[in-house]
mmCIF file of C-alpha atoms in Angstrom:
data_model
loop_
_atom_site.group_PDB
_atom_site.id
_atom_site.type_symbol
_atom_site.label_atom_id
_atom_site.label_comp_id
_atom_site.label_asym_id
_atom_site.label_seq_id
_atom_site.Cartn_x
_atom_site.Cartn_y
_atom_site.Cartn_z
ATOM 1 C CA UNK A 215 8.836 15.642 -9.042
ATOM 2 C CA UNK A 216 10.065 18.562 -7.197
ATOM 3 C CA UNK A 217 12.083 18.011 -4.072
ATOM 4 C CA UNK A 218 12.234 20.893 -1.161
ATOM 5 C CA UNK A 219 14.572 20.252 1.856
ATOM 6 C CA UNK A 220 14.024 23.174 4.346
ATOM 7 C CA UNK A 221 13.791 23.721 8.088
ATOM 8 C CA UNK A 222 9.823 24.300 8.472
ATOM 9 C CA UNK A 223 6.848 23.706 10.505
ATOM 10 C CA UNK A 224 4.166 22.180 9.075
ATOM 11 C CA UNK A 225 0.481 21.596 10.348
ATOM 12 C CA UNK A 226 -2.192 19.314 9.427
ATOM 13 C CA UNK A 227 -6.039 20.279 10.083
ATOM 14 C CA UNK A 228 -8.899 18.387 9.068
ATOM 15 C CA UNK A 229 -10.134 15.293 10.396
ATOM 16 C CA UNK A 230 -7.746 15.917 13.694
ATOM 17 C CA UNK A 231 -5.159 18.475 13.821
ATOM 18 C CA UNK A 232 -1.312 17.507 13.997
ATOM 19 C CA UNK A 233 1.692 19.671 14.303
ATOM 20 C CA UNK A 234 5.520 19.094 13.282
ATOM 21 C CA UNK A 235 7.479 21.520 15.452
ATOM 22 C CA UNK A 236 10.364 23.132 13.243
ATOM 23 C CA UNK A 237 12.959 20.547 12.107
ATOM 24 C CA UNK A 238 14.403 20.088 8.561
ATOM 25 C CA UNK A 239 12.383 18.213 6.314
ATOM 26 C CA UNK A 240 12.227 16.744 3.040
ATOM 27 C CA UNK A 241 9.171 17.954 1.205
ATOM 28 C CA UNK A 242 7.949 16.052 -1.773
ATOM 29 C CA UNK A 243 5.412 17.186 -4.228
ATOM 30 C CA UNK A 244 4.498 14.785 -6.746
ATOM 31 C CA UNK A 245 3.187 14.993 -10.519
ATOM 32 C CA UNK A 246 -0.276 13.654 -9.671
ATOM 33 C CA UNK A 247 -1.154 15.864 -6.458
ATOM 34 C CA UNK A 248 0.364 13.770 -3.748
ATOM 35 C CA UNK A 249 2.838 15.817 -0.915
ATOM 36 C CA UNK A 250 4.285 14.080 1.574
ATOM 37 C CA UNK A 251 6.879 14.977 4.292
ATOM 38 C CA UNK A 252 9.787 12.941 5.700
ATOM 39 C CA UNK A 253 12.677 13.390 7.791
ATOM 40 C CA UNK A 254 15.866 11.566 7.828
ATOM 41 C CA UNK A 255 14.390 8.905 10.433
ATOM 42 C CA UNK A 256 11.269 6.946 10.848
ATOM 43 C CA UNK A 257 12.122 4.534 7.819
ATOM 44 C CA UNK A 258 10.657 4.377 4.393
ATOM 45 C CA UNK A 259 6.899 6.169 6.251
ATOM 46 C CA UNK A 260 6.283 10.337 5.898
ATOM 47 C CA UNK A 261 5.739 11.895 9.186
ATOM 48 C CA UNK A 262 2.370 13.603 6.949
ATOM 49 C CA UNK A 263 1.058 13.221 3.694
ATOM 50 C CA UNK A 264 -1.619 14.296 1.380
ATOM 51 C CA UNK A 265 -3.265 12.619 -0.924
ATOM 52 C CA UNK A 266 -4.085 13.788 -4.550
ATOM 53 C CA UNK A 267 -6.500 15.156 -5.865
ATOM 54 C CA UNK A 268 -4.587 18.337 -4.011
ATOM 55 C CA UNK A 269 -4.310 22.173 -4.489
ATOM 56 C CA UNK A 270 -1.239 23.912 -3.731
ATOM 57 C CA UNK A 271 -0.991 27.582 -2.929
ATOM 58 C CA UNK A 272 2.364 29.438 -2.046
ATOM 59 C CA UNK A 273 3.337 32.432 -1.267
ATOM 60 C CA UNK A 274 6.298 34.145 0.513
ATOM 61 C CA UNK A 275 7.361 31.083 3.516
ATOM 62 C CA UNK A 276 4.012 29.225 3.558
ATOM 63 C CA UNK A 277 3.312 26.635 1.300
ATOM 64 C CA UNK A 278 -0.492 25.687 1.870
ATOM 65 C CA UNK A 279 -1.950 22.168 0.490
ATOM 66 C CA UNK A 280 -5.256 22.121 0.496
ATOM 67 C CA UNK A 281 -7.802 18.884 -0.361
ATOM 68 C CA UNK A 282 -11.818 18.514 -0.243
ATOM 69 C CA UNK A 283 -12.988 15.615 1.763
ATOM 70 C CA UNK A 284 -16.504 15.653 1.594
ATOM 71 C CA UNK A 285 -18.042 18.446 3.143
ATOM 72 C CA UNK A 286 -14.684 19.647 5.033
ATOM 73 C CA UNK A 287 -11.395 20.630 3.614
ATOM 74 C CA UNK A 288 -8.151 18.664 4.480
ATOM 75 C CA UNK A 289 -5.202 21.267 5.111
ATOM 76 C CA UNK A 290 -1.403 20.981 5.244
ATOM 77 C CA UNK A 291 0.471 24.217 6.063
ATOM 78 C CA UNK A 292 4.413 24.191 5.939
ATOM 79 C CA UNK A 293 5.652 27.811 7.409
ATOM 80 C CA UNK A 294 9.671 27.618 5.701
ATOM 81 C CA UNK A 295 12.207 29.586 7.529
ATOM 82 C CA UNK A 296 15.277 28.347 5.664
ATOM 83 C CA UNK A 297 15.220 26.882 2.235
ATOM 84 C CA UNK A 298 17.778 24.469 1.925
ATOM 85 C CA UNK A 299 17.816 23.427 -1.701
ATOM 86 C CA UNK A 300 14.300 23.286 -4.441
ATOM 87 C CA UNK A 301 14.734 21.326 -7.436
ATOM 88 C CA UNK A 302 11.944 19.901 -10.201
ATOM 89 C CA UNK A 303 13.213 16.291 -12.060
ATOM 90 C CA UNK A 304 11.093 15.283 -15.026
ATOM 91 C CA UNK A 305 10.909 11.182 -13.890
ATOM 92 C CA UNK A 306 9.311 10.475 -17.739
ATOM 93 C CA UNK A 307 6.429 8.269 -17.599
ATOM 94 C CA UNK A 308 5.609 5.630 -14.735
ATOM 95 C CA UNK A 309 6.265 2.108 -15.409
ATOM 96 C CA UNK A 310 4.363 -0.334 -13.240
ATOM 97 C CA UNK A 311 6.727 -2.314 -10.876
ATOM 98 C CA UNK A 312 7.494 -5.632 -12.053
ATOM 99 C CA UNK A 313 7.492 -8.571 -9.653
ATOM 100 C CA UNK A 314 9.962 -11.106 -9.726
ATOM 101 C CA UNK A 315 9.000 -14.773 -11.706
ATOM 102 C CA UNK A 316 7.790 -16.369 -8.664
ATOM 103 C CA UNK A 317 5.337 -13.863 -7.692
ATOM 104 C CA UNK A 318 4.357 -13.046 -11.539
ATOM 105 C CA UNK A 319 3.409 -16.516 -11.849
ATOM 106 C CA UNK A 320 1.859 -16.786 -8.457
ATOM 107 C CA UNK A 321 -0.271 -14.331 -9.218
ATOM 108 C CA UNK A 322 -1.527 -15.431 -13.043
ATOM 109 C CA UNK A 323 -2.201 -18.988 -11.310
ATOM 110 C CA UNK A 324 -4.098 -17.639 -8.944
ATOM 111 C CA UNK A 325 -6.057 -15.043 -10.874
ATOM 112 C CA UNK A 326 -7.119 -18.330 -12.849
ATOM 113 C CA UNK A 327 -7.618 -20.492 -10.240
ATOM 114 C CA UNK A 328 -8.743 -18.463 -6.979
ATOM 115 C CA UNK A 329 -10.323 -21.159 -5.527
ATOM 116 C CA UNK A 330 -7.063 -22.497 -4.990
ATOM 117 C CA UNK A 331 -6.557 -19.945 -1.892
ATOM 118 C CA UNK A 332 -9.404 -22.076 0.124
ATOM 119 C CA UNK A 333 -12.317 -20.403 -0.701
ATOM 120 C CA UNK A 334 -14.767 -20.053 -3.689
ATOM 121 C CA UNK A 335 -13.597 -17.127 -4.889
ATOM 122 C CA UNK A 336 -14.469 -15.223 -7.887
ATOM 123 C CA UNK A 337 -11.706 -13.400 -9.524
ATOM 124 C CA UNK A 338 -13.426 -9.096 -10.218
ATOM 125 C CA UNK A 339 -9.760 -7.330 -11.427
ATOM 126 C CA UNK A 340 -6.310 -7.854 -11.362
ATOM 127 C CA UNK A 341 -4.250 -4.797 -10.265
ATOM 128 C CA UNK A 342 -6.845 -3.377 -8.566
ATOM 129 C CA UNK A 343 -6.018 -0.099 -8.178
ATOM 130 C CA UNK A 344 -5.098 2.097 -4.876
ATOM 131 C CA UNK A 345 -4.117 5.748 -3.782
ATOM 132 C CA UNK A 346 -0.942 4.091 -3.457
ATOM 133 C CA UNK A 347 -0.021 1.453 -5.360
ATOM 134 C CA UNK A 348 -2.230 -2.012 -7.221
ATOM 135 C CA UNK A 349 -3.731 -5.020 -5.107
ATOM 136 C CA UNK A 350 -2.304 -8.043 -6.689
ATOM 137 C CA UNK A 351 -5.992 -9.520 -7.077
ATOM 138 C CA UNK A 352 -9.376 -8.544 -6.015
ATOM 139 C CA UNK A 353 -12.365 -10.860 -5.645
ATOM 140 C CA UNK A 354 -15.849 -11.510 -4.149
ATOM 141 C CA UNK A 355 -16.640 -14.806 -2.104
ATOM 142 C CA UNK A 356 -19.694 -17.012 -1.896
ATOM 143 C CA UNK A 357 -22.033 -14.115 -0.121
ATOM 144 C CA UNK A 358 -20.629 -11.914 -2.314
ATOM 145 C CA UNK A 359 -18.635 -9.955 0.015
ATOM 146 C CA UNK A 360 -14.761 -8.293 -1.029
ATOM 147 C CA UNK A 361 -11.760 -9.935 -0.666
ATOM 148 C CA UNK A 362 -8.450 -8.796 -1.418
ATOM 149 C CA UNK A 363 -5.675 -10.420 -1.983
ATOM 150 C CA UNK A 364 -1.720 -9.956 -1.920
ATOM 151 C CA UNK A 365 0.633 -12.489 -3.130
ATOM 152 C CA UNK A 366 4.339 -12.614 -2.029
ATOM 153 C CA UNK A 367 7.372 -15.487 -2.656
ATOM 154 C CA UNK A 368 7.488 -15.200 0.711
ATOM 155 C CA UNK A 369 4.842 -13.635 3.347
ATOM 156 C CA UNK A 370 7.121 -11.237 6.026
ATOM 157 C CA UNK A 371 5.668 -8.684 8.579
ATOM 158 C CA UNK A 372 6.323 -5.783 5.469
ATOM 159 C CA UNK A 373 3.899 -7.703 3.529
ATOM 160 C CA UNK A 374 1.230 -7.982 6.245
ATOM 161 C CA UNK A 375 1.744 -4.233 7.056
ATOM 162 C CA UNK A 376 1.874 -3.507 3.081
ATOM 163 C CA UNK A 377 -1.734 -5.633 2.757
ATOM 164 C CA UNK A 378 -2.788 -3.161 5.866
ATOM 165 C CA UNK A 379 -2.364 -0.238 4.182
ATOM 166 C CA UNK A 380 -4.678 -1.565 1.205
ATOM 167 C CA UNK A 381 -7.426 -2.213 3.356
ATOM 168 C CA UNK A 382 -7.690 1.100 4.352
ATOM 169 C CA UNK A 383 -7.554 2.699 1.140
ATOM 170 C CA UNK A 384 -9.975 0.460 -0.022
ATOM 171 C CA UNK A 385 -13.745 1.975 0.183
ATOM 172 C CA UNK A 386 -15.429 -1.207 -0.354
ATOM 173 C CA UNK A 387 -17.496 -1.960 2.784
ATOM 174 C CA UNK A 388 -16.620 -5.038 4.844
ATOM 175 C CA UNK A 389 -13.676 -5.988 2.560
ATOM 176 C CA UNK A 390 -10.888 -8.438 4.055
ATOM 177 C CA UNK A 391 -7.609 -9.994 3.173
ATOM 178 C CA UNK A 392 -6.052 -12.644 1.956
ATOM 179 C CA UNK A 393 -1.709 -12.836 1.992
ATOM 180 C CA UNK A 394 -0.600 -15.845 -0.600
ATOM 181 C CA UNK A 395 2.851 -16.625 -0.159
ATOM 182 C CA UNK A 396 4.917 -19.778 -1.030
ATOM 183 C CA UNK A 397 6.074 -19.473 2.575
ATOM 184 C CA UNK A 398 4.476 -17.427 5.633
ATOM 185 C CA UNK A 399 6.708 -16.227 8.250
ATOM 186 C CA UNK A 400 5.617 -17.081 11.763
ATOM 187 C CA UNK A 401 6.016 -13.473 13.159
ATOM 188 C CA UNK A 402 3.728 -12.463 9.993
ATOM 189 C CA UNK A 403 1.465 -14.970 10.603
ATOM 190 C CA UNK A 404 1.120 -13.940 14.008
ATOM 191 C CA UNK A 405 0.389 -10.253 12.537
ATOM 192 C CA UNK A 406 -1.672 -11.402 10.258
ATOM 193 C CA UNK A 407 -4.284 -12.684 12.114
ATOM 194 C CA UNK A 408 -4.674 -10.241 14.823
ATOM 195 C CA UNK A 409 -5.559 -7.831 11.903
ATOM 196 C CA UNK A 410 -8.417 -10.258 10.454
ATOM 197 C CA UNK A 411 -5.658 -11.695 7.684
ATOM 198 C CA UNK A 412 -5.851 -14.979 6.419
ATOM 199 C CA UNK A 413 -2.886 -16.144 5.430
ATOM 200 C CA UNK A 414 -2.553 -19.190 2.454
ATOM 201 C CA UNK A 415 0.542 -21.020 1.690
ATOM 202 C CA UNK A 416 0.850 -21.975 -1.711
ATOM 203 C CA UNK A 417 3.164 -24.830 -3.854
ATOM 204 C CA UNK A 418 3.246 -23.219 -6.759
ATOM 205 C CA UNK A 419 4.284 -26.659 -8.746
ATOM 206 C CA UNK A 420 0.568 -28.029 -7.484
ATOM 207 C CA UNK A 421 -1.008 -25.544 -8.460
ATOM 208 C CA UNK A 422 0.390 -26.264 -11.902
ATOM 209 C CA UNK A 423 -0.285 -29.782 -11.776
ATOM 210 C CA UNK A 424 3.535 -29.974 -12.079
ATOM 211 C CA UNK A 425 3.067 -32.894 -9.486
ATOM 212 C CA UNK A 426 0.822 -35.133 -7.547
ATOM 213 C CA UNK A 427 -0.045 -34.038 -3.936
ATOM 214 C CA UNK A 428 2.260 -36.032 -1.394
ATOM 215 C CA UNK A 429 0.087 -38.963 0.056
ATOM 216 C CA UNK A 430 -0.463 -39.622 3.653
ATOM 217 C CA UNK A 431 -0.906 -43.042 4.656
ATOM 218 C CA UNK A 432 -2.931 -44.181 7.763
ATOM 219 C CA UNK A 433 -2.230 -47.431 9.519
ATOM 220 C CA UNK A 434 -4.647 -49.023 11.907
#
């Protein structure tokens, strides 16, 4: 991965066209094509990104990355007047991230059991994979339509936001989403479903027949 910090303006053209007036920046470019650019606000998000497959040219203070989306071409142009610092780290080879137990086994009930989540469901890939990181589980319904699903310990407004940003990447027409969480967050829930998300609490101990469901009783 090789890490640029430099005071630069940097302009996207493509789709729209953005600009990033001169500032100092933080400019990654990663092993499989991807460039992004942060600053040191704005939280864990880059202020513009490109996504691989990418070509990089550079020469003298521009460093132009260029990608083909369809027809058009998708351009990011950084113009560097001061180089702060350039270094290159070899980050050996990419594990996956591992989820703690509760999701791990969340997740392997589910992928057995999808039905569980409400639905008829019909389990198509775990993993399934994105520009920028796996969905936990991807299935089709009764009509046949997509569904994907993420699957937290507990279901916060990052996880409704992360499920977001999986939809989008996702070219599969008319495909929704499903959070799974052992607990749901009211503010998330709230999110959720103004974005189309169905949200599913599940006991993981039912849903290993660890235990009976609790009975209700109805008196007349």
């Amino acid at each position: 991965m090789r890490l640029v910090v430099a005071r630069c303006e940097v302009v996207y053209t493509g789709r729209l066209t953005a600009k990033l007036p001169e500032a100092v920046r933080l400019l990654m470019f990663k092993a499989d094509g991807s460039v992004l650019v942060h600053d040191d606000s704005g939280s864990y998000k880059p202020l513009n990104w490109m996504t691989p497959p990418t070509v990089v040219d550079e020469g003298g203070d521009r460093i132009v990355v260029r990608k083909r989306a369809g027809k058009s071409e998708d351009q990011l142009e950084i113009r560097v007047t001061e180089l702060l610092s350039d270094v290159t780290h070899d980050m050996g080879e990419s594990a996956a991230l591992q989820k703690d137990g509760v999701e791990r086994h969340l997740q392997e009930e589910l992928a057995a059991r999808p039905a569980a989540l409400g639905q008829d469901l019909q389990l198509v890939r775990r993993e399934w994979p994105t520009d920028i990181g796996p969905v936990d589980l991807m299935c089709r319904d009764e009509d046949g339509a997509w569904v994907a699903v993420e699957i937290k310990r507990v279901g916060t407004i990052d996880a409704v936001e992360q499920l977001s940003r999986y939809l989008e990447r996702i070219d599969l027409e008319g495909c929704r989403g499903i959070l799974a969480a052992q607990a749901i967050r009211p503010q998330a829930r709230t999110l959720a479903e103004g974005r189309g998300i169905r949200c599913v609490e599940i006991d993981l101990g039912l849903l290993r027949g660890e235990r009976e469901p609790e009975l209700t009783l109805f008196v007349a």
